[in-house]
mmCIF file of C-alpha atoms in Angstrom:
data_model
loop_
_atom_site.group_PDB
_atom_site.id
_atom_site.type_symbol
_atom_site.label_atom_id
_atom_site.label_comp_id
_atom_site.label_asym_id
_atom_site.label_seq_id
_atom_site.Cartn_x
_atom_site.Cartn_y
_atom_site.Cartn_z
ATOM 1 C CA UNK A 1 47.669 34.161 -14.594
ATOM 2 C CA UNK A 2 46.748 30.608 -15.775
ATOM 3 C CA UNK A 3 46.023 27.916 -13.224
ATOM 4 C CA UNK A 4 46.858 24.272 -13.692
ATOM 5 C CA UNK A 5 43.754 22.343 -13.314
ATOM 6 C CA UNK A 6 42.375 18.659 -13.741
ATOM 7 C CA UNK A 7 39.155 18.553 -15.873
ATOM 8 C CA UNK A 8 36.723 15.780 -15.529
ATOM 9 C CA UNK A 9 33.534 15.095 -17.660
ATOM 10 C CA UNK A 10 30.438 13.046 -16.324
ATOM 11 C CA UNK A 11 27.425 12.367 -17.451
ATOM 12 C CA UNK A 12 26.004 15.477 -15.844
ATOM 13 C CA UNK A 13 28.712 17.622 -14.732
ATOM 14 C CA UNK A 14 31.766 19.020 -15.759
ATOM 15 C CA UNK A 15 34.382 19.280 -12.777
ATOM 16 C CA UNK A 16 37.620 21.115 -12.112
ATOM 17 C CA UNK A 17 40.362 19.674 -9.456
ATOM 18 C CA UNK A 18 43.496 20.490 -8.642
ATOM 19 C CA UNK A 19 46.721 18.726 -10.264
ATOM 20 C CA UNK A 20 47.973 16.964 -7.076
ATOM 21 C CA UNK A 21 44.853 15.980 -5.349
ATOM 22 C CA UNK A 22 40.900 15.126 -5.848
ATOM 23 C CA UNK A 23 40.121 18.531 -3.853
ATOM 24 C CA UNK A 24 36.977 19.700 -6.071
ATOM 25 C CA UNK A 25 37.803 23.572 -7.047
ATOM 26 C CA UNK A 26 34.782 24.004 -9.289
ATOM 27 C CA UNK A 27 31.877 22.498 -11.079
ATOM 28 C CA UNK A 28 29.593 23.323 -14.258
ATOM 29 C CA UNK A 29 26.506 21.706 -15.182
ATOM 30 C CA UNK A 30 26.750 20.503 -18.641
ATOM 31 C CA UNK A 31 22.855 21.346 -19.344
ATOM 32 C CA UNK A 32 23.746 25.005 -18.350
ATOM 33 C CA UNK A 33 26.746 25.505 -20.677
ATOM 34 C CA UNK A 34 25.147 28.177 -23.106
ATOM 35 C CA UNK A 35 28.341 28.062 -25.596
ATOM 36 C CA UNK A 36 31.481 26.305 -26.355
ATOM 37 C CA UNK A 37 33.958 27.829 -28.892
ATOM 38 C CA UNK A 38 37.801 27.774 -29.934
ATOM 39 C CA UNK A 39 39.837 30.229 -28.212
ATOM 40 C CA UNK A 40 41.771 32.011 -31.165
ATOM 41 C CA UNK A 41 45.208 33.949 -30.217
ATOM 42 C CA UNK A 42 45.180 37.623 -30.485
ATOM 43 C CA UNK A 43 41.635 37.557 -29.342
ATOM 44 C CA UNK A 44 40.744 40.216 -26.887
ATOM 45 C CA UNK A 45 38.385 39.043 -24.358
ATOM 46 C CA UNK A 46 36.696 41.205 -21.422
ATOM 47 C CA UNK A 47 36.897 39.352 -18.289
ATOM 48 C CA UNK A 48 34.760 41.532 -16.426
ATOM 49 C CA UNK A 49 33.838 45.172 -16.058
ATOM 50 C CA UNK A 50 37.204 46.436 -15.589
ATOM 51 C CA UNK A 51 39.506 43.794 -17.009
ATOM 52 C CA UNK A 52 40.307 42.691 -20.131
ATOM 53 C CA UNK A 53 42.519 39.882 -21.624
ATOM 54 C CA UNK A 54 44.482 39.311 -25.154
ATOM 55 C CA UNK A 55 45.842 35.710 -25.773
ATOM 56 C CA UNK A 56 49.070 35.319 -27.320
ATOM 57 C CA UNK A 57 49.873 33.822 -30.745
ATOM 58 C CA UNK A 58 51.352 30.703 -29.006
ATOM 59 C CA UNK A 59 48.573 30.336 -26.658
ATOM 60 C CA UNK A 60 45.450 27.732 -27.619
ATOM 61 C CA UNK A 61 42.579 26.557 -25.786
ATOM 62 C CA UNK A 62 38.676 27.111 -25.595
ATOM 63 C CA UNK A 63 35.877 29.035 -23.892
ATOM 64 C CA UNK A 64 32.955 28.144 -21.982
ATOM 65 C CA UNK A 65 29.851 30.394 -21.547
ATOM 66 C CA UNK A 66 27.331 29.302 -18.585
ATOM 67 C CA UNK A 67 23.617 30.311 -17.918
ATOM 68 C CA UNK A 68 23.112 33.452 -16.182
ATOM 69 C CA UNK A 69 20.087 31.938 -14.444
ATOM 70 C CA UNK A 70 22.230 28.633 -13.623
ATOM 71 C CA UNK A 71 24.553 27.443 -11.031
ATOM 72 C CA UNK A 72 27.586 29.309 -12.287
ATOM 73 C CA UNK A 73 25.508 32.569 -12.751
ATOM 74 C CA UNK A 74 26.832 33.440 -16.458
ATOM 75 C CA UNK A 75 30.505 33.192 -15.705
ATOM 76 C CA UNK A 76 32.918 32.547 -18.409
ATOM 77 C CA UNK A 77 35.661 29.863 -18.316
ATOM 78 C CA UNK A 78 38.985 29.756 -20.575
ATOM 79 C CA UNK A 79 40.604 26.712 -20.810
ATOM 80 C CA UNK A 80 44.048 26.526 -22.096
ATOM 81 C CA UNK A 81 45.454 23.336 -24.051
ATOM 82 C CA UNK A 82 48.880 22.620 -25.106
ATOM 83 C CA UNK A 83 48.119 22.399 -29.019
ATOM 84 C CA UNK A 84 45.330 23.565 -31.325
ATOM 85 C CA UNK A 85 44.091 19.968 -32.292
ATOM 86 C CA UNK A 86 43.670 19.318 -28.589
ATOM 87 C CA UNK A 87 41.593 22.504 -28.299
ATOM 88 C CA UNK A 88 39.272 21.412 -31.265
ATOM 89 C CA UNK A 89 39.077 17.816 -29.951
ATOM 90 C CA UNK A 90 37.954 19.463 -26.582
ATOM 91 C CA UNK A 91 35.150 21.468 -28.407
ATOM 92 C CA UNK A 92 33.503 19.182 -30.288
ATOM 93 C CA UNK A 93 33.606 16.821 -27.374
ATOM 94 C CA UNK A 94 32.167 19.306 -25.022
ATOM 95 C CA UNK A 95 29.260 20.288 -27.460
ATOM 96 C CA UNK A 96 28.162 16.815 -27.941
ATOM 97 C CA UNK A 97 27.773 16.210 -24.172
ATOM 98 C CA UNK A 98 26.493 19.547 -23.740
ATOM 99 C CA UNK A 99 23.667 18.534 -26.237
ATOM 100 C CA UNK A 100 23.107 15.232 -24.921
ATOM 101 C CA UNK A 101 22.775 16.699 -21.412
ATOM 102 C CA UNK A 102 20.428 19.475 -22.637
ATOM 103 C CA UNK A 103 18.363 16.826 -24.332
ATOM 104 C CA UNK A 104 18.061 14.550 -21.061
ATOM 105 C CA UNK A 105 17.601 17.398 -18.552
ATOM 106 C CA UNK A 106 14.520 19.128 -20.956
ATOM 107 C CA UNK A 107 12.810 15.603 -21.210
ATOM 108 C CA UNK A 108 13.345 14.732 -17.268
ATOM 109 C CA UNK A 109 12.232 18.313 -16.347
ATOM 110 C CA UNK A 110 8.895 18.431 -18.905
ATOM 111 C CA UNK A 111 8.129 14.898 -17.276
ATOM 112 C CA UNK A 112 8.688 16.128 -13.842
ATOM 113 C CA UNK A 113 6.602 19.326 -14.595
ATOM 114 C CA UNK A 114 3.497 17.310 -16.090
ATOM 115 C CA UNK A 115 4.037 15.099 -12.798
ATOM 116 C CA UNK A 116 4.013 18.155 -10.870
ATOM 117 C CA UNK A 117 0.661 19.298 -12.598
ATOM 118 C CA UNK A 118 -0.726 15.625 -11.982
ATOM 119 C CA UNK A 119 0.070 15.678 -8.241
ATOM 120 C CA UNK A 120 -1.636 19.206 -7.598
ATOM 121 C CA UNK A 121 -4.849 18.016 -9.175
ATOM 122 C CA UNK A 122 -4.790 14.431 -7.423
ATOM 123 C CA UNK A 123 -3.957 16.177 -4.055
ATOM 124 C CA UNK A 124 -6.668 19.141 -4.704
ATOM 125 C CA UNK A 125 -9.653 18.742 -2.318
ATOM 126 C CA UNK A 126 -12.270 19.608 -4.813
ATOM 127 C CA UNK A 127 -10.744 16.461 -7.193
ATOM 128 C CA UNK A 128 -11.004 14.265 -3.845
ATOM 129 C CA UNK A 129 -14.371 15.326 -3.150
ATOM 130 C CA UNK A 130 -15.609 14.499 -6.569
ATOM 131 C CA UNK A 131 -13.843 10.775 -6.592
ATOM 132 C CA UNK A 132 -15.464 10.546 -3.246
ATOM 133 C CA UNK A 133 -18.938 11.405 -4.489
ATOM 134 C CA UNK A 134 -18.207 8.943 -7.542
ATOM 135 C CA UNK A 135 -17.547 5.971 -4.847
ATOM 136 C CA UNK A 136 -20.818 7.100 -2.861
ATOM 137 C CA UNK A 137 -22.691 6.961 -5.953
ATOM 138 C CA UNK A 138 -21.391 3.880 -7.431
ATOM 139 C CA UNK A 139 -22.206 2.187 -4.166
ATOM 140 C CA UNK A 140 -25.820 3.489 -3.984
ATOM 141 C CA UNK A 141 -26.271 2.334 -7.632
ATOM 142 C CA UNK A 142 -25.249 -1.335 -6.647
ATOM 143 C CA UNK A 143 -27.498 -0.970 -3.588
ATOM 144 C CA UNK A 144 -30.511 -0.240 -5.794
ATOM 145 C CA UNK A 145 -29.342 -2.873 -8.468
ATOM 146 C CA UNK A 146 -29.551 -5.645 -5.881
ATOM 147 C CA UNK A 147 -32.514 -4.560 -3.976
ATOM 148 C CA UNK A 148 -34.479 -4.540 -7.456
ATOM 149 C CA UNK A 149 -33.191 -7.565 -9.002
ATOM 150 C CA UNK A 150 -32.824 -6.018 -12.301
ATOM 151 C CA UNK A 151 -30.293 -5.862 -15.042
ATOM 152 C CA UNK A 152 -31.630 -2.829 -16.978
ATOM 153 C CA UNK A 153 -29.401 -1.143 -19.539
ATOM 154 C CA UNK A 154 -29.207 2.098 -17.017
ATOM 155 C CA UNK A 155 -27.047 -0.128 -14.586
ATOM 156 C CA UNK A 156 -24.677 -1.399 -17.245
ATOM 157 C CA UNK A 157 -24.419 2.242 -18.409
ATOM 158 C CA UNK A 158 -23.758 3.423 -14.666
ATOM 159 C CA UNK A 159 -21.171 0.415 -14.544
ATOM 160 C CA UNK A 160 -19.206 1.501 -17.361
ATOM 161 C CA UNK A 161 -19.447 5.267 -16.360
ATOM 162 C CA UNK A 162 -18.130 4.589 -13.000
ATOM 163 C CA UNK A 163 -15.564 1.996 -14.300
ATOM 164 C CA UNK A 164 -14.281 4.779 -16.629
ATOM 165 C CA UNK A 165 -14.091 7.499 -14.053
ATOM 166 C CA UNK A 166 -12.002 5.569 -11.696
ATOM 167 C CA UNK A 167 -9.572 4.459 -14.102
ATOM 168 C CA UNK A 168 -9.110 8.202 -15.101
ATOM 169 C CA UNK A 169 -8.425 9.188 -11.662
ATOM 170 C CA UNK A 170 -6.250 5.797 -10.951
ATOM 171 C CA UNK A 171 -3.966 6.774 -14.226
ATOM 172 C CA UNK A 172 -3.391 10.263 -13.337
ATOM 173 C CA UNK A 173 -2.921 9.625 -9.916
ATOM 174 C CA UNK A 174 -0.232 6.553 -11.248
ATOM 175 C CA UNK A 175 1.455 9.158 -13.476
ATOM 176 C CA UNK A 176 1.661 11.836 -10.613
ATOM 177 C CA UNK A 177 3.543 9.537 -8.240
ATOM 178 C CA UNK A 178 5.502 7.391 -10.738
ATOM 179 C CA UNK A 179 6.113 4.602 -9.963
ATOM 180 C CA UNK A 180 7.626 3.748 -6.491
ATOM 181 C CA UNK A 181 5.679 6.549 -4.382
ATOM 182 C CA UNK A 182 2.749 4.921 -5.872
ATOM 183 C CA UNK A 183 3.467 1.469 -4.904
ATOM 184 C CA UNK A 184 4.875 2.868 -1.499
ATOM 185 C CA UNK A 185 0.869 3.645 -0.533
ATOM 186 C CA UNK A 186 -0.639 0.447 0.238
ATOM 187 C CA UNK A 187 -4.220 2.411 -0.723
ATOM 188 C CA UNK A 188 -2.983 2.896 -3.938
ATOM 189 C CA UNK A 189 -2.345 -0.823 -4.469
ATOM 190 C CA UNK A 190 -5.777 -1.442 -3.514
ATOM 191 C CA UNK A 191 -7.197 1.027 -5.578
ATOM 192 C CA UNK A 192 -5.452 -0.514 -8.586
ATOM 193 C CA UNK A 193 -6.530 -3.694 -7.949
ATOM 194 C CA UNK A 194 -10.169 -2.860 -7.546
ATOM 195 C CA UNK A 195 -9.907 -0.785 -10.856
ATOM 196 C CA UNK A 196 -8.489 -3.649 -12.704
ATOM 197 C CA UNK A 197 -10.782 -6.304 -11.462
ATOM 198 C CA UNK A 198 -13.608 -4.123 -12.394
ATOM 199 C CA UNK A 199 -12.314 -3.332 -15.813
ATOM 200 C CA UNK A 200 -11.664 -7.080 -16.587
ATOM 201 C CA UNK A 201 -15.351 -8.240 -15.573
ATOM 202 C CA UNK A 202 -16.829 -5.289 -17.720
ATOM 203 C CA UNK A 203 -14.974 -6.255 -20.733
ATOM 204 C CA UNK A 204 -15.285 -10.076 -20.254
ATOM 205 C CA UNK A 205 -18.688 -10.273 -18.800
ATOM 206 C CA UNK A 206 -20.498 -12.161 -21.413
ATOM 207 C CA UNK A 207 -17.276 -13.673 -23.220
ATOM 208 C CA UNK A 208 -15.507 -15.736 -20.739
ATOM 209 C CA UNK A 209 -17.788 -17.959 -18.774
ATOM 210 C CA UNK A 210 -16.805 -17.818 -15.022
ATOM 211 C CA UNK A 211 -15.635 -14.375 -15.150
ATOM 212 C CA UNK A 212 -18.791 -13.108 -14.398
ATOM 213 C CA UNK A 213 -18.321 -13.596 -10.575
ATOM 214 C CA UNK A 214 -15.914 -10.707 -10.883
ATOM 215 C CA UNK A 215 -18.492 -8.321 -11.123
ATOM 216 C CA UNK A 216 -19.742 -9.241 -7.279
ATOM 217 C CA UNK A 217 -16.084 -7.403 -6.178
ATOM 218 C CA UNK A 218 -17.706 -4.200 -7.526
ATOM 219 C CA UNK A 219 -19.084 -3.593 -4.083
ATOM 220 C CA UNK A 220 -15.542 -3.312 -2.760
ATOM 221 C CA UNK A 221 -15.212 -0.136 -4.548
ATOM 222 C CA UNK A 222 -16.520 1.544 -1.639
ATOM 223 C CA UNK A 223 -13.573 0.600 0.802
ATOM 224 C CA UNK A 224 -11.745 2.835 -1.514
ATOM 225 C CA UNK A 225 -13.152 5.787 0.590
ATOM 226 C CA UNK A 226 -10.970 4.531 3.389
ATOM 227 C CA UNK A 227 -7.823 5.684 1.583
ATOM 228 C CA UNK A 228 -9.503 9.187 1.128
ATOM 229 C CA UNK A 229 -10.953 9.951 4.506
ATOM 230 C CA UNK A 230 -8.556 10.713 7.443
ATOM 231 C CA UNK A 231 -10.850 9.681 9.941
ATOM 232 C CA UNK A 232 -11.576 6.050 8.387
ATOM 233 C CA UNK A 233 -7.677 5.766 7.714
ATOM 234 C CA UNK A 234 -6.763 6.640 11.607
ATOM 235 C CA UNK A 235 -9.047 3.591 12.345
ATOM 236 C CA UNK A 236 -7.688 1.317 10.117
ATOM 237 C CA UNK A 237 -4.259 2.210 11.034
ATOM 238 C CA UNK A 238 -4.881 1.973 14.678
ATOM 239 C CA UNK A 239 -6.240 -1.751 14.022
ATOM 240 C CA UNK A 240 -3.391 -2.473 11.918
ATOM 241 C CA UNK A 241 -1.035 -1.713 14.839
ATOM 242 C CA UNK A 242 -3.331 -3.721 17.186
ATOM 243 C CA UNK A 243 -3.151 -6.610 14.728
ATOM 244 C CA UNK A 244 -0.280 -8.497 16.501
ATOM 245 C CA UNK A 245 -1.600 -8.429 20.139
ATOM 246 C CA UNK A 246 -5.108 -9.417 19.107
ATOM 247 C CA UNK A 247 -3.617 -12.597 17.072
ATOM 248 C CA UNK A 248 -1.846 -13.376 20.285
ATOM 249 C CA UNK A 249 -4.817 -13.030 22.611
ATOM 250 C CA UNK A 250 -6.881 -15.109 19.576
ATOM 251 C CA UNK A 251 -3.980 -17.615 20.041
ATOM 252 C CA UNK A 252 -4.359 -17.984 23.766
ATOM 253 C CA UNK A 253 -8.028 -18.256 23.588
ATOM 254 C CA UNK A 254 -7.938 -20.892 20.804
ATOM 255 C CA UNK A 255 -5.293 -22.939 22.895
ATOM 256 C CA UNK A 256 -7.629 -22.727 26.281
ATOM 257 C CA UNK A 257 -10.671 -23.488 23.777
ATOM 258 C CA UNK A 258 -8.827 -26.572 22.612
ATOM 259 C CA UNK A 259 -8.332 -27.760 26.134
ATOM 260 C CA UNK A 260 -11.885 -27.605 26.909
ATOM 261 C CA UNK A 261 -12.971 -29.161 23.802
ATOM 262 C CA UNK A 262 -10.552 -32.242 24.452
ATOM 263 C CA UNK A 263 -11.840 -32.586 28.079
ATOM 264 C CA UNK A 264 -15.517 -32.327 26.582
ATOM 265 C CA UNK A 265 -14.694 -35.390 24.479
ATOM 266 C CA UNK A 266 -13.217 -37.567 26.888
ATOM 267 C CA UNK A 267 -15.723 -36.810 29.461
ATOM 268 C CA UNK A 268 -18.993 -36.321 27.466
ATOM 269 C CA UNK A 269 -19.265 -38.065 24.310
ATOM 270 C CA UNK A 270 -21.104 -40.908 25.451
ATOM 271 C CA UNK A 271 -23.178 -39.101 27.872
ATOM 272 C CA UNK A 272 -26.636 -38.606 27.330
ATOM 273 C CA UNK A 273 -28.685 -38.740 24.246
ATOM 274 C CA UNK A 274 -26.986 -35.507 23.003
ATOM 275 C CA UNK A 275 -23.389 -36.105 24.158
ATOM 276 C CA UNK A 276 -22.253 -37.792 20.715
ATOM 277 C CA UNK A 277 -23.630 -35.022 18.996
ATOM 278 C CA UNK A 278 -22.450 -32.372 21.084
ATOM 279 C CA UNK A 279 -18.450 -33.604 21.855
ATOM 280 C CA UNK A 280 -18.666 -36.818 19.384
ATOM 281 C CA UNK A 281 -14.884 -35.414 17.834
ATOM 282 C CA UNK A 282 -12.275 -32.885 18.392
ATOM 283 C CA UNK A 283 -13.905 -30.682 15.671
ATOM 284 C CA UNK A 284 -17.346 -30.970 17.018
ATOM 285 C CA UNK A 285 -16.361 -30.220 20.589
ATOM 286 C CA UNK A 286 -14.622 -27.438 19.440
ATOM 287 C CA UNK A 287 -17.557 -25.885 17.609
ATOM 288 C CA UNK A 288 -19.700 -26.716 20.483
ATOM 289 C CA UNK A 289 -17.412 -24.756 22.961
ATOM 290 C CA UNK A 290 -17.217 -21.933 20.379
ATOM 291 C CA UNK A 291 -21.071 -21.721 20.447
ATOM 292 C CA UNK A 292 -20.842 -21.739 24.412
ATOM 293 C CA UNK A 293 -18.765 -18.388 23.567
ATOM 294 C CA UNK A 294 -22.113 -16.728 22.021
ATOM 295 C CA UNK A 295 -24.201 -17.614 24.823
ATOM 296 C CA UNK A 296 -26.542 -19.218 21.932
ATOM 297 C CA UNK A 297 -29.099 -21.471 23.746
ATOM 298 C CA UNK A 298 -26.019 -22.758 25.863
ATOM 299 C CA UNK A 299 -27.978 -23.369 28.989
ATOM 300 C CA UNK A 300 -31.005 -25.640 27.292
ATOM 301 C CA UNK A 301 -28.964 -26.640 23.922
ATOM 302 C CA UNK A 302 -25.507 -27.893 25.799
ATOM 303 C CA UNK A 303 -25.293 -27.961 29.265
ATOM 304 C CA UNK A 304 -28.972 -29.310 30.399
ATOM 305 C CA UNK A 305 -28.824 -32.597 27.911
ATOM 306 C CA UNK A 306 -25.819 -33.499 29.929
ATOM 307 C CA UNK A 307 -26.148 -31.427 33.185
ATOM 308 C CA UNK A 308 -27.742 -34.692 35.263
ATOM 309 C CA UNK A 309 -26.793 -38.298 35.358
ATOM 310 C CA UNK A 310 -29.629 -41.160 35.922
ATOM 311 C CA UNK A 311 -29.316 -43.263 38.956
ATOM 312 C CA UNK A 312 -31.145 -46.713 39.238
ATOM 313 C CA UNK A 313 -32.982 -46.776 42.327
ATOM 314 C CA UNK A 314 -33.911 -50.216 44.041
ATOM 315 C CA UNK A 315 -37.557 -51.434 45.489
ATOM 316 C CA UNK A 316 -35.411 -51.351 48.853
ATOM 317 C CA UNK A 317 -34.544 -47.403 48.368
ATOM 318 C CA UNK A 318 -38.042 -46.807 47.403
ATOM 319 C CA UNK A 319 -39.374 -48.357 50.579
ATOM 320 C CA UNK A 320 -36.978 -46.744 53.048
ATOM 321 C CA UNK A 321 -37.907 -43.303 51.112
ATOM 322 C CA UNK A 322 -41.821 -44.324 51.261
ATOM 323 C CA UNK A 323 -42.096 -44.065 47.537
ATOM 324 C CA UNK A 324 -43.950 -46.648 45.364
ATOM 325 C CA UNK A 325 -42.208 -47.730 42.226
ATOM 326 C CA UNK A 326 -44.148 -48.307 39.390
ATOM 327 C CA UNK A 327 -42.011 -51.520 38.280
ATOM 328 C CA UNK A 328 -39.149 -53.429 39.824
ATOM 329 C CA UNK A 329 -36.992 -50.843 39.672
ATOM 330 C CA UNK A 330 -36.832 -46.880 38.711
ATOM 331 C CA UNK A 331 -34.330 -44.159 38.014
ATOM 332 C CA UNK A 332 -33.712 -40.599 39.222
ATOM 333 C CA UNK A 333 -31.603 -37.899 37.843
ATOM 334 C CA UNK A 334 -29.048 -36.149 40.082
ATOM 335 C CA UNK A 335 -26.863 -33.010 38.953
ATOM 336 C CA UNK A 336 -23.372 -33.556 38.097
ATOM 337 C CA UNK A 337 -21.185 -31.376 39.759
ATOM 338 C CA UNK A 338 -18.158 -31.768 37.250
ATOM 339 C CA UNK A 339 -20.740 -30.476 34.604
ATOM 340 C CA UNK A 340 -21.428 -27.565 36.570
ATOM 341 C CA UNK A 341 -17.737 -26.710 37.265
ATOM 342 C CA UNK A 342 -16.463 -27.625 33.863
ATOM 343 C CA UNK A 343 -19.063 -24.999 31.815
ATOM 344 C CA UNK A 344 -18.720 -21.976 34.565
ATOM 345 C CA UNK A 345 -14.817 -22.309 34.710
ATOM 346 C CA UNK A 346 -15.009 -22.208 30.957
ATOM 347 C CA UNK A 347 -17.314 -19.156 31.140
ATOM 348 C CA UNK A 348 -15.271 -17.423 33.544
ATOM 349 C CA UNK A 349 -11.603 -18.275 31.880
ATOM 350 C CA UNK A 350 -12.242 -17.605 28.225
ATOM 351 C CA UNK A 351 -15.945 -15.764 27.886
ATOM 352 C CA UNK A 352 -15.195 -13.258 30.705
ATOM 353 C CA UNK A 353 -11.612 -13.096 31.323
ATOM 354 C CA UNK A 354 -9.584 -13.929 28.131
ATOM 355 C CA UNK A 355 -12.515 -12.414 25.386
ATOM 356 C CA UNK A 356 -13.021 -8.979 26.657
#
């Protein structure tokens, strides 16, 4: 018994729905249609192993054969139309759509198959091991070249070899993860930048002035190891996760150091012989406080020049103290408590508390 259905054809599939609703009854992927032919009146069709059907003289339509290995498992569909020209139009239309769908699906499938092969190559342990060895070897060649300060032909050959090898590896990786998945991994983007710079520097090293400096970026090739060694990636990921808290702590240290730098300018820029050199302006004072955080000669080079103050001693004070001045007056050096508190508080607050 014939069942009335609405037929909807899209770019990829043929759908059957009920006439009175949009409820999906069945579907056929267009690329899995094996044959579309006109249903001639009086044709005897074998529906299954037990039943057969003979079309009547007044019936017109077409039949759709599906792939045995496809979604519909080789099922045969009989479509009845009102007139014979309508059946002819449907047959021609479906043949064209099936041909287009098969062509498109085959092209996509072949590309995906090649990409799957490329992914298996890129993700293979031996391939990653070879790339890692090449990165180490390239880094070792760069170290030897800068150590002996020579531009021998052998180093140029090695540069060409490693650049070519890394370009091939990057091309395979780019094809295997085209396009969004490739750039989703930031290490792939880093590899693309490094290899591109290497190619540009190698191609223009003697023709374009100023681009020779790009050759110095070859040293960054060794950083590609981070994207291939899991232990290094874990360290970098942990550092990236801690970046925001570290920046907040750095901002706090900078604010406190700036406060001490301002106080240093106000109190020490005219003190002693080295006051202007150490605390003459805000930037100089800020650098002085930074030097203090490193403990680089902070006692002899920073604190002692302004640690004490000179006080004038009159002859009467010498007489009371039982000392004999060499002239009418003299000076003596007294420690300044404010200087002691200034430097000690900075060391305790910034160096011992905030920086650790």
